[in-house]
Amino acid sequence: MKFRSLIIKNIFRNKSRSILAIIGIAIGAAAILGLGLVTDSLASSTQQALTTGAADFSVLPSSFGGHGSGGGFGGGSGGGFGGSSAFNGSSGATFVSAGQTIDQSTLNSIQQMPGVETAAGVLRSATELNGTTQPLTLLGIDSQDLSLDDVQITNGSAFTSSNQIILGSTAATGLNKTIGDQLTFDNQTFIVVGIYETGDFMSDRGAILSLSTLQNLTNTTGVSQILVKASNGTSPTSLSSQITQNYTNLTTSTSLSGFNRMNNGIQIIESGSWAITLIALLVAGVMVVATMMKSVSDRTREIGVLKAVGWNKRRILALIIGESMILASIATVIGLIIGVGAVEVLISSHILNGIHIALSLNLVLEAVGVALFLGIVGGIYPAYRASRLAPTEALRYE
């Protein structure tokens, strides 16, 4: 009988022992894949939740005066419009200058750049409400791009026409306006259709209308800034650098504190993922070694017979390790199915609510490699111990 055939025959000769070994290794593989899948999915879902919607960075004219790093309406530290702070009431228009702008052709070019998922133009200005000295900060942006500037509608809806406007929650309270009320400036009347919040006090003191409407009101064809979101797989930092290299008259700005907090949070999750994986590896390793030790212990008399008929230590070592590799291969496949299936059940039953499964080839290969490694290593010590048994001692074993 060929040596390989003997290995396979030994596995199926004692089915209960082989099944026990397969279960032990499969549980180890399932633990590694399942826990790895949960932690990877948690990191991926957290990153997606933190970055969904909001722009990764802003593009500004390099001489744009006093713009705060966090976007918004020029609020925060050093905020402003970079232009005159006086209202231009003598000409009938009551708008603050928007300062230096970016032309439409540049916006179009950035929108077409590789790695750019979305690029939205934003115009910033301010006005005096008719009949009052009450200043109002204005933002012009297309309604479908509101999420890029972290604008959340808390009441009503976004604007859909040129005579509609949405108010920040602070502005709505200060002006005593609500859904359906009217605002008049530059002798034009706008209907309030929504109330929004951004989480920034200065931003919530303003109002938002469509980009084209504000451009017409201010006789401006360009935009004050461009909000850019990188596509999946593209580094925002690299994309930002590419834009400043291509357009020397532009600069980019990000909210560094928010970006760093997001990175720190993801790094903590990834560190936890490694810790859980190591624990799973330790548990799986103990299970595999214990299973293989039990398997070899049950075969002590059989090993004694083989040594009595002339088998040397190397051949016995190869026999047991060969069996371990085959058992580990079978158990790995079963473990992968169990691991993925268990996580799918947890997610579909909403026990892991908000987490989206993130199965990657690297994770599968890692689980396969670790399971096979454990199967081989788990069989080495029992095999080495068996190969050193004296034939007479092994034959006496019951």
mmCIF file of C-alpha atoms in Angstrom:
data_model
loop_
_atom_site.group_PDB
_atom_site.id
_atom_site.type_symbol
_atom_site.label_atom_id
_atom_site.label_comp_id
_atom_site.label_asym_id
_atom_site.label_seq_id
_atom_site.Cartn_x
_atom_site.Cartn_y
_atom_site.Cartn_z
ATOM 1 C CA MET A 1 0.000 0.000 0.000
ATOM 2 C CA LYS A 2 1.322 3.436 -0.918
ATOM 3 C CA PHE A 3 2.222 5.787 1.906
ATOM 4 C CA ARG A 4 -0.287 8.461 0.792
ATOM 5 C CA SER A 5 -3.049 5.896 0.533
ATOM 6 C CA LEU A 6 -2.263 4.719 4.056
ATOM 7 C CA ILE A 7 -2.592 8.297 5.372
ATOM 8 C CA ILE A 8 -6.038 8.693 3.778
ATOM 9 C CA LYS A 9 -7.140 5.236 4.907
ATOM 10 C CA ASN A 10 -6.095 5.967 8.490
ATOM 11 C CA ILE A 11 -8.203 9.129 8.503
ATOM 12 C CA PHE A 12 -11.388 7.341 7.443
ATOM 13 C CA ARG A 13 -10.662 4.158 9.369
ATOM 14 C CA ASN A 14 -11.550 5.761 12.662
ATOM 15 C CA LYS A 15 -14.280 8.214 11.706
ATOM 16 C CA SER A 16 -15.158 9.364 15.217
ATOM 17 C CA ARG A 17 -11.540 10.306 15.953
ATOM 18 C CA SER A 18 -11.182 12.143 12.629
ATOM 19 C CA ILE A 19 -14.484 13.957 13.096
ATOM 20 C CA LEU A 20 -13.363 15.087 16.550
ATOM 21 C CA ALA A 21 -10.110 16.432 15.129
ATOM 22 C CA ILE A 22 -11.924 18.169 12.253
ATOM 23 C CA ILE A 23 -14.387 19.789 14.670
ATOM 24 C CA GLY A 24 -11.557 21.083 16.851
ATOM 25 C CA ILE A 25 -9.652 22.623 13.939
ATOM 26 C CA ALA A 26 -12.851 23.900 12.267
ATOM 27 C CA ILE A 27 -13.880 25.739 15.429
ATOM 28 C CA GLY A 28 -10.446 27.323 15.534
ATOM 29 C CA ALA A 29 -10.685 28.401 11.885
ATOM 30 C CA ALA A 30 -14.248 29.667 12.380
ATOM 31 C CA ALA A 31 -13.168 31.674 15.430
ATOM 32 C CA ILE A 32 -10.301 33.295 13.536
ATOM 33 C CA LEU A 33 -12.397 34.140 10.469
ATOM 34 C CA GLY A 34 -15.547 35.074 12.386
ATOM 35 C CA LEU A 35 -13.862 37.392 14.879
ATOM 36 C CA GLY A 36 -11.640 38.836 12.164
ATOM 37 C CA LEU A 37 -14.668 39.412 9.960
ATOM 38 C CA VAL A 38 -16.580 41.155 12.751
ATOM 39 C CA THR A 39 -13.704 43.465 13.657
ATOM 40 C CA ASP A 40 -12.834 44.238 10.007
ATOM 41 C CA SER A 41 -16.504 44.924 9.274
ATOM 42 C CA LEU A 42 -16.707 47.134 12.360
ATOM 43 C CA ALA A 43 -13.687 49.154 11.239
ATOM 44 C CA SER A 44 -15.012 49.411 7.672
ATOM 45 C CA SER A 45 -18.538 50.384 8.772
ATOM 46 C CA THR A 46 -17.189 52.943 11.244
ATOM 47 C CA GLN A 47 -14.981 54.521 8.607
ATOM 48 C CA GLN A 48 -17.868 54.562 6.140
ATOM 49 C CA ALA A 49 -20.190 56.148 8.712
ATOM 50 C CA LEU A 50 -17.616 58.815 9.565
ATOM 51 C CA THR A 51 -16.873 59.729 5.952
ATOM 52 C CA THR A 52 -20.219 59.208 4.211
ATOM 53 C CA GLY A 53 -21.615 62.379 2.693
ATOM 54 C CA ALA A 54 -19.256 65.024 4.060
ATOM 55 C CA ALA A 55 -16.513 66.398 1.830
ATOM 56 C CA ASP A 56 -12.940 65.299 2.509
ATOM 57 C CA PHE A 57 -11.493 68.773 1.955
ATOM 58 C CA SER A 58 -12.182 72.223 0.513
ATOM 59 C CA VAL A 59 -10.440 73.949 -2.387
ATOM 60 C CA LEU A 60 -9.988 77.719 -1.969
ATOM 61 C CA PRO A 61 -8.295 80.572 -3.816
ATOM 62 C CA SER A 62 -4.760 80.781 -2.421
ATOM 63 C CA SER A 63 -5.324 84.427 -1.436
ATOM 64 C CA PHE A 64 -8.753 83.755 0.080
ATOM 65 C CA GLY A 65 -8.816 85.936 3.158
ATOM 66 C CA GLY A 66 -9.466 84.624 6.611
ATOM 67 C CA HIS A 67 -11.323 81.443 5.919
ATOM 68 C CA GLY A 68 -11.608 79.126 8.904
ATOM 69 C CA SER A 69 -10.243 75.622 8.547
ATOM 70 C CA GLY A 70 -13.515 73.910 9.237
ATOM 71 C CA GLY A 71 -15.577 75.081 6.262
ATOM 72 C CA GLY A 72 -18.982 76.355 7.331
ATOM 73 C CA PHE A 73 -19.933 79.976 6.605
ATOM 74 C CA GLY A 74 -16.656 81.611 7.338
ATOM 75 C CA GLY A 75 -17.296 81.174 11.019
ATOM 76 C CA GLY A 76 -14.925 79.946 13.633
ATOM 77 C CA SER A 77 -11.402 81.194 14.059
ATOM 78 C CA GLY A 78 -10.497 83.775 11.471
ATOM 79 C CA GLY A 79 -13.723 83.306 9.557
ATOM 80 C CA GLY A 80 -14.903 85.799 6.984
ATOM 81 C CA PHE A 81 -15.565 86.372 3.334
ATOM 82 C CA GLY A 82 -12.250 87.867 2.304
ATOM 83 C CA GLY A 83 -13.980 90.938 0.939
ATOM 84 C CA SER A 84 -15.486 94.181 2.111
ATOM 85 C CA SER A 85 -17.401 94.070 5.361
ATOM 86 C CA ALA A 86 -19.688 96.984 4.377
ATOM 87 C CA PHE A 87 -23.118 96.446 2.892
ATOM 88 C CA ASN A 88 -23.528 97.961 -0.521
ATOM 89 C CA GLY A 89 -26.957 99.447 0.026
ATOM 90 C CA SER A 90 -26.519 102.550 -2.175
ATOM 91 C CA SER A 91 -26.774 100.547 -5.372
ATOM 92 C CA GLY A 92 -29.913 98.745 -4.274
ATOM 93 C CA ALA A 93 -28.062 95.450 -3.767
ATOM 94 C CA THR A 94 -27.410 94.576 -0.153
ATOM 95 C CA PHE A 95 -24.617 92.007 -0.424
ATOM 96 C CA VAL A 96 -21.139 91.723 0.991
ATOM 97 C CA SER A 97 -18.491 91.026 -1.649
ATOM 98 C CA ALA A 98 -17.752 87.324 -1.952
ATOM 99 C CA GLY A 99 -14.035 88.096 -2.335
ATOM 100 C CA GLN A 100 -11.833 86.244 -4.818
ATOM 101 C CA THR A 101 -13.662 83.409 -6.566
ATOM 102 C CA ILE A 102 -12.833 80.260 -8.531
ATOM 103 C CA ASP A 103 -14.074 80.271 -12.116
ATOM 104 C CA GLN A 104 -16.501 77.684 -13.472
ATOM 105 C CA SER A 105 -13.955 76.131 -15.857
ATOM 106 C CA THR A 106 -11.679 75.256 -12.915
ATOM 107 C CA LEU A 107 -14.616 73.691 -11.067
ATOM 108 C CA ASN A 108 -15.437 71.608 -14.159
ATOM 109 C CA SER A 109 -11.812 70.474 -14.491
ATOM 110 C CA ILE A 110 -11.606 69.382 -10.839
ATOM 111 C CA GLN A 111 -14.893 67.486 -11.198
ATOM 112 C CA GLN A 112 -13.327 65.485 -14.052
ATOM 113 C CA MET A 113 -10.082 64.643 -12.221
ATOM 114 C CA PRO A 114 -9.372 60.930 -11.602
ATOM 115 C CA GLY A 115 -10.087 60.029 -7.975
ATOM 116 C CA VAL A 116 -12.738 62.717 -7.498
ATOM 117 C CA GLU A 117 -16.126 61.269 -6.586
ATOM 118 C CA THR A 118 -17.874 64.612 -6.119
ATOM 119 C CA ALA A 119 -16.821 68.245 -6.403
ATOM 120 C CA ALA A 120 -19.411 70.907 -5.573
ATOM 121 C CA GLY A 121 -19.117 74.652 -5.960
ATOM 122 C CA VAL A 122 -20.071 76.879 -3.030
ATOM 123 C CA LEU A 123 -20.606 80.661 -3.042
ATOM 124 C CA ARG A 124 -20.555 82.603 0.218
ATOM 125 C CA SER A 125 -21.923 86.069 0.809
ATOM 126 C CA ALA A 126 -24.018 88.077 3.278
ATOM 127 C CA THR A 127 -26.929 90.462 3.036
ATOM 128 C CA GLU A 128 -29.143 92.844 4.979
ATOM 129 C CA LEU A 129 -32.788 91.912 5.285
ATOM 130 C CA ASN A 130 -35.044 94.526 3.733
ATOM 131 C CA GLY A 131 -36.288 97.133 6.195
ATOM 132 C CA THR A 132 -33.854 96.032 8.911
ATOM 133 C CA THR A 133 -30.189 96.255 9.811
ATOM 134 C CA GLN A 134 -30.172 92.519 10.513
ATOM 135 C CA PRO A 135 -27.245 90.879 8.638
ATOM 136 C CA LEU A 136 -27.724 87.384 7.264
ATOM 137 C CA THR A 137 -24.939 85.085 6.100
ATOM 138 C CA LEU A 138 -25.768 83.370 2.811
ATOM 139 C CA LEU A 139 -24.516 80.149 1.247
ATOM 140 C CA GLY A 140 -25.196 79.159 -2.336
ATOM 141 C CA ILE A 141 -24.961 75.442 -3.102
ATOM 142 C CA ASP A 142 -26.977 72.925 -5.102
ATOM 143 C CA SER A 143 -29.461 71.061 -2.915
ATOM 144 C CA GLN A 144 -28.049 67.620 -3.805
ATOM 145 C CA ASP A 145 -24.672 68.711 -2.423
ATOM 146 C CA LEU A 146 -25.861 69.878 1.002
ATOM 147 C CA SER A 147 -24.474 66.805 2.768
ATOM 148 C CA LEU A 148 -20.972 67.690 1.529
ATOM 149 C CA ASP A 149 -21.058 70.706 3.853
ATOM 150 C CA ASP A 150 -22.481 68.669 6.788
ATOM 151 C CA VAL A 151 -25.885 70.309 6.400
ATOM 152 C CA GLN A 152 -28.691 68.254 7.953
ATOM 153 C CA ILE A 153 -32.333 69.219 7.386
ATOM 154 C CA THR A 154 -34.072 68.911 10.763
ATOM 155 C CA ASN A 155 -37.459 70.310 9.717
ATOM 156 C CA GLY A 156 -39.092 70.687 6.316
ATOM 157 C CA SER A 157 -37.146 69.930 3.143
ATOM 158 C CA ALA A 158 -34.392 71.221 0.898
ATOM 159 C CA PHE A 159 -35.100 73.952 -1.645
ATOM 160 C CA THR A 160 -36.271 72.883 -5.086
ATOM 161 C CA SER A 161 -36.744 76.246 -6.830
ATOM 162 C CA SER A 162 -35.024 79.652 -7.030
ATOM 163 C CA ASN A 163 -37.498 81.375 -4.666
ATOM 164 C CA GLN A 164 -37.001 78.896 -1.812
ATOM 165 C CA ILE A 165 -34.497 79.088 1.036
ATOM 166 C CA ILE A 166 -33.554 77.105 4.143
ATOM 167 C CA LEU A 167 -32.568 78.689 7.447
ATOM 168 C CA GLY A 168 -30.066 77.614 10.073
ATOM 169 C CA SER A 169 -31.672 76.734 13.398
ATOM 170 C CA THR A 170 -30.020 79.708 15.164
ATOM 171 C CA ALA A 171 -31.070 82.131 12.419
ATOM 172 C CA ALA A 172 -34.634 80.790 12.426
ATOM 173 C CA THR A 173 -34.876 81.376 16.188
ATOM 174 C CA GLY A 174 -33.333 84.842 15.989
ATOM 175 C CA LEU A 175 -35.556 85.931 13.105
ATOM 176 C CA ASN A 176 -38.632 84.163 14.538
ATOM 177 C CA LYS A 177 -39.149 82.320 11.240
ATOM 178 C CA THR A 178 -40.461 78.845 10.559
ATOM 179 C CA ILE A 179 -41.542 76.681 7.614
ATOM 180 C CA GLY A 180 -43.749 78.660 5.201
ATOM 181 C CA ASP A 181 -42.608 82.122 6.363
ATOM 182 C CA GLN A 182 -40.979 84.598 4.019
ATOM 183 C CA LEU A 183 -37.647 86.444 3.908
ATOM 184 C CA THR A 184 -37.060 89.518 1.756
ATOM 185 C CA PHE A 185 -33.705 90.906 0.682
ATOM 186 C CA ASP A 186 -32.581 92.718 -2.459
ATOM 187 C CA ASN A 187 -36.311 93.334 -2.962
ATOM 188 C CA GLN A 188 -36.832 89.619 -3.595
ATOM 189 C CA THR A 189 -39.006 87.362 -1.484
ATOM 190 C CA PHE A 190 -37.969 83.835 -0.534
ATOM 191 C CA ILE A 191 -40.087 81.138 1.099
ATOM 192 C CA VAL A 192 -38.563 79.239 4.031
ATOM 193 C CA VAL A 193 -38.978 75.524 3.212
ATOM 194 C CA GLY A 194 -36.547 73.975 5.678
ATOM 195 C CA ILE A 195 -34.574 74.389 8.903
ATOM 196 C CA TYR A 196 -31.091 72.919 9.066
ATOM 197 C CA GLU A 197 -28.272 72.291 11.526
ATOM 198 C CA THR A 198 -24.549 71.796 10.999
ATOM 199 C CA GLY A 199 -23.379 71.600 14.608
ATOM 200 C CA ASP A 200 -21.488 74.887 14.157
ATOM 201 C CA PHE A 201 -23.025 77.984 15.802
ATOM 202 C CA MET A 202 -21.821 80.424 13.154
ATOM 203 C CA SER A 203 -22.997 78.224 10.287
ATOM 204 C CA ASP A 204 -26.424 77.804 11.883
ATOM 205 C CA ARG A 205 -26.841 81.599 11.931
ATOM 206 C CA GLY A 206 -27.046 81.666 8.139
ATOM 207 C CA ALA A 207 -29.317 80.718 5.270
ATOM 208 C CA ILE A 208 -28.833 78.540 2.195
ATOM 209 C CA LEU A 209 -30.267 78.904 -1.300
ATOM 210 C CA SER A 210 -29.404 77.478 -4.684
ATOM 211 C CA LEU A 211 -25.972 78.304 -6.115
ATOM 212 C CA SER A 212 -27.331 79.791 -9.340
ATOM 213 C CA THR A 213 -29.746 82.021 -7.422
ATOM 214 C CA LEU A 214 -27.011 83.506 -5.228
ATOM 215 C CA GLN A 215 -24.733 83.923 -8.245
ATOM 216 C CA ASN A 216 -27.462 85.938 -9.961
ATOM 217 C CA LEU A 217 -28.085 88.043 -6.862
ATOM 218 C CA THR A 218 -24.382 88.860 -6.451
ATOM 219 C CA ASN A 219 -23.595 89.116 -10.188
ATOM 220 C CA THR A 220 -20.959 86.423 -9.684
ATOM 221 C CA THR A 221 -20.156 83.608 -12.120
ATOM 222 C CA GLY A 222 -17.615 81.775 -9.992
ATOM 223 C CA VAL A 223 -17.628 80.094 -6.567
ATOM 224 C CA SER A 224 -15.942 80.888 -3.265
ATOM 225 C CA GLN A 225 -14.754 77.347 -2.688
ATOM 226 C CA ILE A 226 -15.095 73.787 -3.945
ATOM 227 C CA LEU A 227 -16.035 70.899 -1.665
ATOM 228 C CA VAL A 228 -14.279 67.715 -2.785
ATOM 229 C CA LYS A 229 -14.973 64.104 -1.829
ATOM 230 C CA ALA A 230 -12.459 61.467 -2.934
ATOM 231 C CA SER A 231 -13.706 58.255 -4.502
ATOM 232 C CA ASN A 232 -13.248 54.907 -2.732
ATOM 233 C CA GLY A 233 -9.646 53.748 -2.847
ATOM 234 C CA THR A 234 -8.290 57.276 -3.373
ATOM 235 C CA SER A 235 -6.338 58.981 -0.610
ATOM 236 C CA PRO A 236 -7.820 62.433 0.135
ATOM 237 C CA THR A 237 -4.340 63.647 1.085
ATOM 238 C CA SER A 238 -2.868 62.568 -2.254
ATOM 239 C CA LEU A 239 -5.812 64.035 -4.173
ATOM 240 C CA SER A 240 -5.483 67.317 -2.284
ATOM 241 C CA SER A 241 -1.776 67.492 -3.145
ATOM 242 C CA GLN A 242 -2.511 66.743 -6.800
ATOM 243 C CA ILE A 243 -4.996 69.619 -7.007
ATOM 244 C CA THR A 244 -2.574 72.153 -5.506
ATOM 245 C CA GLN A 245 0.125 70.956 -7.910
ATOM 246 C CA ASN A 246 -2.174 71.323 -10.930
ATOM 247 C CA TYR A 247 -3.600 74.686 -9.825
ATOM 248 C CA THR A 248 -0.965 76.925 -8.259
ATOM 249 C CA ASN A 249 -3.543 79.657 -7.556
ATOM 250 C CA LEU A 250 -5.536 77.311 -5.308
ATOM 251 C CA THR A 251 -5.027 75.890 -1.837
ATOM 252 C CA THR A 252 -6.817 73.171 0.107
ATOM 253 C CA SER A 253 -8.185 73.083 3.630
ATOM 254 C CA THR A 254 -9.397 70.297 5.901
ATOM 255 C CA SER A 255 -10.703 70.098 9.431
ATOM 256 C CA LEU A 256 -7.521 68.637 10.899
ATOM 257 C CA SER A 257 -8.965 68.035 14.362
ATOM 258 C CA GLY A 258 -11.910 66.066 12.969
ATOM 259 C CA PHE A 259 -9.681 64.176 10.540
ATOM 260 C CA ASN A 260 -7.250 63.228 13.307
ATOM 261 C CA ARG A 261 -10.067 62.127 15.617
ATOM 262 C CA MET A 262 -11.459 59.902 12.871
ATOM 263 C CA ASN A 263 -8.028 58.373 12.216
ATOM 264 C CA ASN A 264 -7.444 57.806 15.930
ATOM 265 C CA GLY A 265 -10.828 56.110 16.272
ATOM 266 C CA ILE A 266 -10.155 53.789 13.351
ATOM 267 C CA GLN A 267 -6.666 52.988 14.686
ATOM 268 C CA ILE A 268 -8.174 52.040 18.052
ATOM 269 C CA ILE A 269 -10.639 49.707 16.314
ATOM 270 C CA GLU A 270 -7.833 48.156 14.266
ATOM 271 C CA SER A 271 -5.747 47.646 17.429
ATOM 272 C CA GLY A 272 -8.722 45.938 19.040
ATOM 273 C CA SER A 273 -9.074 43.796 15.927
ATOM 274 C CA TRP A 274 -5.476 42.603 16.248
ATOM 275 C CA ALA A 275 -5.948 41.853 19.955
ATOM 276 C CA ILE A 276 -9.102 39.811 19.265
ATOM 277 C CA THR A 277 -7.371 37.964 16.418
ATOM 278 C CA LEU A 278 -4.445 37.049 18.681
ATOM 279 C CA ILE A 279 -6.834 35.775 21.352
ATOM 280 C CA ALA A 280 -8.688 33.728 18.736
ATOM 281 C CA LEU A 281 -5.348 32.388 17.487
ATOM 282 C CA LEU A 282 -4.351 31.349 21.011
ATOM 283 C CA VAL A 283 -7.691 29.641 21.681
ATOM 284 C CA ALA A 284 -7.653 27.902 18.318
ATOM 285 C CA GLY A 285 -4.033 26.775 18.800
ATOM 286 C CA VAL A 286 -4.804 25.232 22.183
ATOM 287 C CA MET A 287 -7.854 23.439 20.746
ATOM 288 C CA VAL A 288 -5.935 22.054 17.777
ATOM 289 C CA VAL A 289 -2.966 20.838 19.861
ATOM 290 C CA ALA A 290 -5.287 19.258 22.442
ATOM 291 C CA THR A 291 -7.299 17.563 19.689
ATOM 292 C CA MET A 292 -4.214 16.167 17.959
ATOM 293 C CA MET A 293 -2.693 15.058 21.275
ATOM 294 C CA LYS A 294 -5.859 13.120 22.048
ATOM 295 C CA SER A 295 -5.842 11.613 18.566
ATOM 296 C CA VAL A 296 -2.222 10.423 18.884
ATOM 297 C CA SER A 297 -2.788 9.200 22.437
ATOM 298 C CA ASP A 298 -5.618 6.981 21.211
ATOM 299 C CA ARG A 299 -3.263 5.482 18.620
ATOM 300 C CA THR A 300 -0.337 4.714 20.916
ATOM 301 C CA ARG A 301 -0.685 0.925 20.489
ATOM 302 C CA GLU A 302 -1.045 1.297 16.713
ATOM 303 C CA ILE A 303 2.170 3.343 16.594
ATOM 304 C CA GLY A 304 3.924 0.661 18.664
ATOM 305 C CA VAL A 305 2.926 -1.971 16.100
ATOM 306 C CA LEU A 306 4.301 0.167 13.257
ATOM 307 C CA LYS A 307 7.623 0.613 15.075
ATOM 308 C CA ALA A 308 7.728 -3.112 15.841
ATOM 309 C CA VAL A 309 7.471 -3.964 12.125
ATOM 310 C CA GLY A 310 10.331 -1.657 11.220
ATOM 311 C CA TRP A 311 8.946 1.856 10.785
ATOM 312 C CA ASN A 312 11.515 4.505 11.713
ATOM 313 C CA LYS A 313 10.877 7.791 13.529
ATOM 314 C CA ARG A 314 10.872 9.905 10.369
ATOM 315 C CA ARG A 315 8.228 7.755 8.692
ATOM 316 C CA ILE A 316 5.929 7.837 11.734
ATOM 317 C CA LEU A 317 6.449 11.602 12.000
ATOM 318 C CA ALA A 318 5.510 12.037 8.321
ATOM 319 C CA LEU A 319 2.426 9.814 8.748
ATOM 320 C CA ILE A 320 0.960 11.834 11.598
ATOM 321 C CA ILE A 321 1.828 15.236 10.115
ATOM 322 C CA GLY A 322 0.345 14.132 6.765
ATOM 323 C CA GLU A 323 -2.881 13.159 8.512
ATOM 324 C CA SER A 324 -2.876 16.504 10.351
ATOM 325 C CA MET A 325 -2.537 18.421 7.074
ATOM 326 C CA ILE A 326 -5.445 16.593 5.450
ATOM 327 C CA LEU A 327 -7.624 17.007 8.534
ATOM 328 C CA ALA A 328 -6.656 20.678 8.738
ATOM 329 C CA SER A 329 -7.544 21.229 5.065
ATOM 330 C CA ILE A 330 -10.984 19.666 5.482
ATOM 331 C CA ALA A 331 -11.546 21.528 8.752
ATOM 332 C CA THR A 332 -10.474 24.844 7.218
ATOM 333 C CA VAL A 333 -13.177 24.674 4.550
ATOM 334 C CA ILE A 334 -15.792 23.778 7.143
ATOM 335 C CA GLY A 335 -14.513 26.488 9.489
ATOM 336 C CA LEU A 336 -14.716 29.157 6.767
ATOM 337 C CA ILE A 337 -18.322 28.234 6.041
ATOM 338 C CA ILE A 338 -19.212 28.271 9.747
ATOM 339 C CA GLY A 339 -17.391 31.557 10.389
ATOM 340 C CA VAL A 340 -18.980 33.472 7.504
ATOM 341 C CA GLY A 341 -22.383 31.878 8.142
ATOM 342 C CA ALA A 342 -22.352 32.805 11.834
ATOM 343 C CA VAL A 343 -21.505 36.438 11.088
ATOM 344 C CA GLU A 344 -24.173 36.608 8.356
ATOM 345 C CA VAL A 345 -26.762 35.287 10.828
ATOM 346 C CA LEU A 346 -25.740 37.860 13.457
ATOM 347 C CA ILE A 347 -25.953 40.720 10.960
ATOM 348 C CA SER A 348 -29.233 39.600 9.356
ATOM 349 C CA SER A 349 -30.805 39.181 12.806
ATOM 350 C CA HIS A 350 -29.772 42.796 13.630
ATOM 351 C CA ILE A 351 -27.716 41.708 16.621
ATOM 352 C CA LEU A 352 -24.816 43.517 14.948
ATOM 353 C CA ASN A 353 -26.956 46.455 13.869
ATOM 354 C CA GLY A 354 -25.329 49.027 11.583
ATOM 355 C CA ILE A 355 -22.372 46.811 10.658
ATOM 356 C CA HIS A 356 -21.984 45.806 7.027
ATOM 357 C CA ILE A 357 -20.048 42.634 6.279
ATOM 358 C CA ALA A 358 -16.612 43.306 4.814
ATOM 359 C CA LEU A 359 -15.270 39.959 3.613
ATOM 360 C CA SER A 360 -11.930 40.401 1.906
ATOM 361 C CA LEU A 361 -9.624 37.973 0.112
ATOM 362 C CA ASN A 362 -6.806 38.876 2.506
ATOM 363 C CA LEU A 363 -8.939 37.896 5.508
ATOM 364 C CA VAL A 364 -9.884 34.552 3.936
ATOM 365 C CA LEU A 365 -6.267 33.805 3.030
ATOM 366 C CA GLU A 366 -5.211 34.771 6.546
ATOM 367 C CA ALA A 367 -7.768 32.415 8.098
ATOM 368 C CA VAL A 368 -6.795 29.590 5.724
ATOM 369 C CA GLY A 369 -3.092 30.097 6.373
ATOM 370 C CA VAL A 370 -3.507 30.232 10.136
ATOM 371 C CA ALA A 371 -5.786 27.168 10.224
ATOM 372 C CA LEU A 372 -3.377 25.108 8.096
ATOM 373 C CA PHE A 373 -0.442 26.325 10.157
ATOM 374 C CA LEU A 374 -2.208 25.337 13.366
ATOM 375 C CA GLY A 375 -3.063 21.945 11.909
ATOM 376 C CA ILE A 376 0.551 21.269 10.990
ATOM 377 C CA VAL A 377 2.092 22.709 14.148
ATOM 378 C CA GLY A 378 -0.584 21.049 16.241
ATOM 379 C CA GLY A 379 0.462 17.703 14.817
ATOM 380 C CA ILE A 380 4.225 18.182 15.147
ATOM 381 C CA TYR A 381 4.514 17.775 18.914
ATOM 382 C CA PRO A 382 2.170 14.769 19.149
ATOM 383 C CA ALA A 383 3.959 13.210 16.165
ATOM 384 C CA TYR A 384 7.376 13.861 17.688
ATOM 385 C CA ARG A 385 6.221 12.371 20.983
ATOM 386 C CA ALA A 386 4.795 9.317 19.231
ATOM 387 C CA SER A 387 7.966 8.792 17.190
ATOM 388 C CA ARG A 388 10.018 8.564 20.388
ATOM 389 C CA LEU A 389 7.868 5.851 21.985
ATOM 390 C CA ALA A 390 9.639 2.563 22.598
ATOM 391 C CA PRO A 391 7.846 -0.274 20.735
ATOM 392 C CA THR A 392 7.506 -2.431 23.836
ATOM 393 C CA GLU A 393 6.057 0.464 25.862
ATOM 394 C CA ALA A 394 3.604 1.374 23.103
ATOM 395 C CA LEU A 395 2.450 -2.227 22.694
ATOM 396 C CA ARG A 396 1.680 -2.469 26.407
ATOM 397 C CA TYR A 397 -0.493 0.679 26.222
ATOM 398 C CA GLU A 398 -4.229 0.078 26.609
#
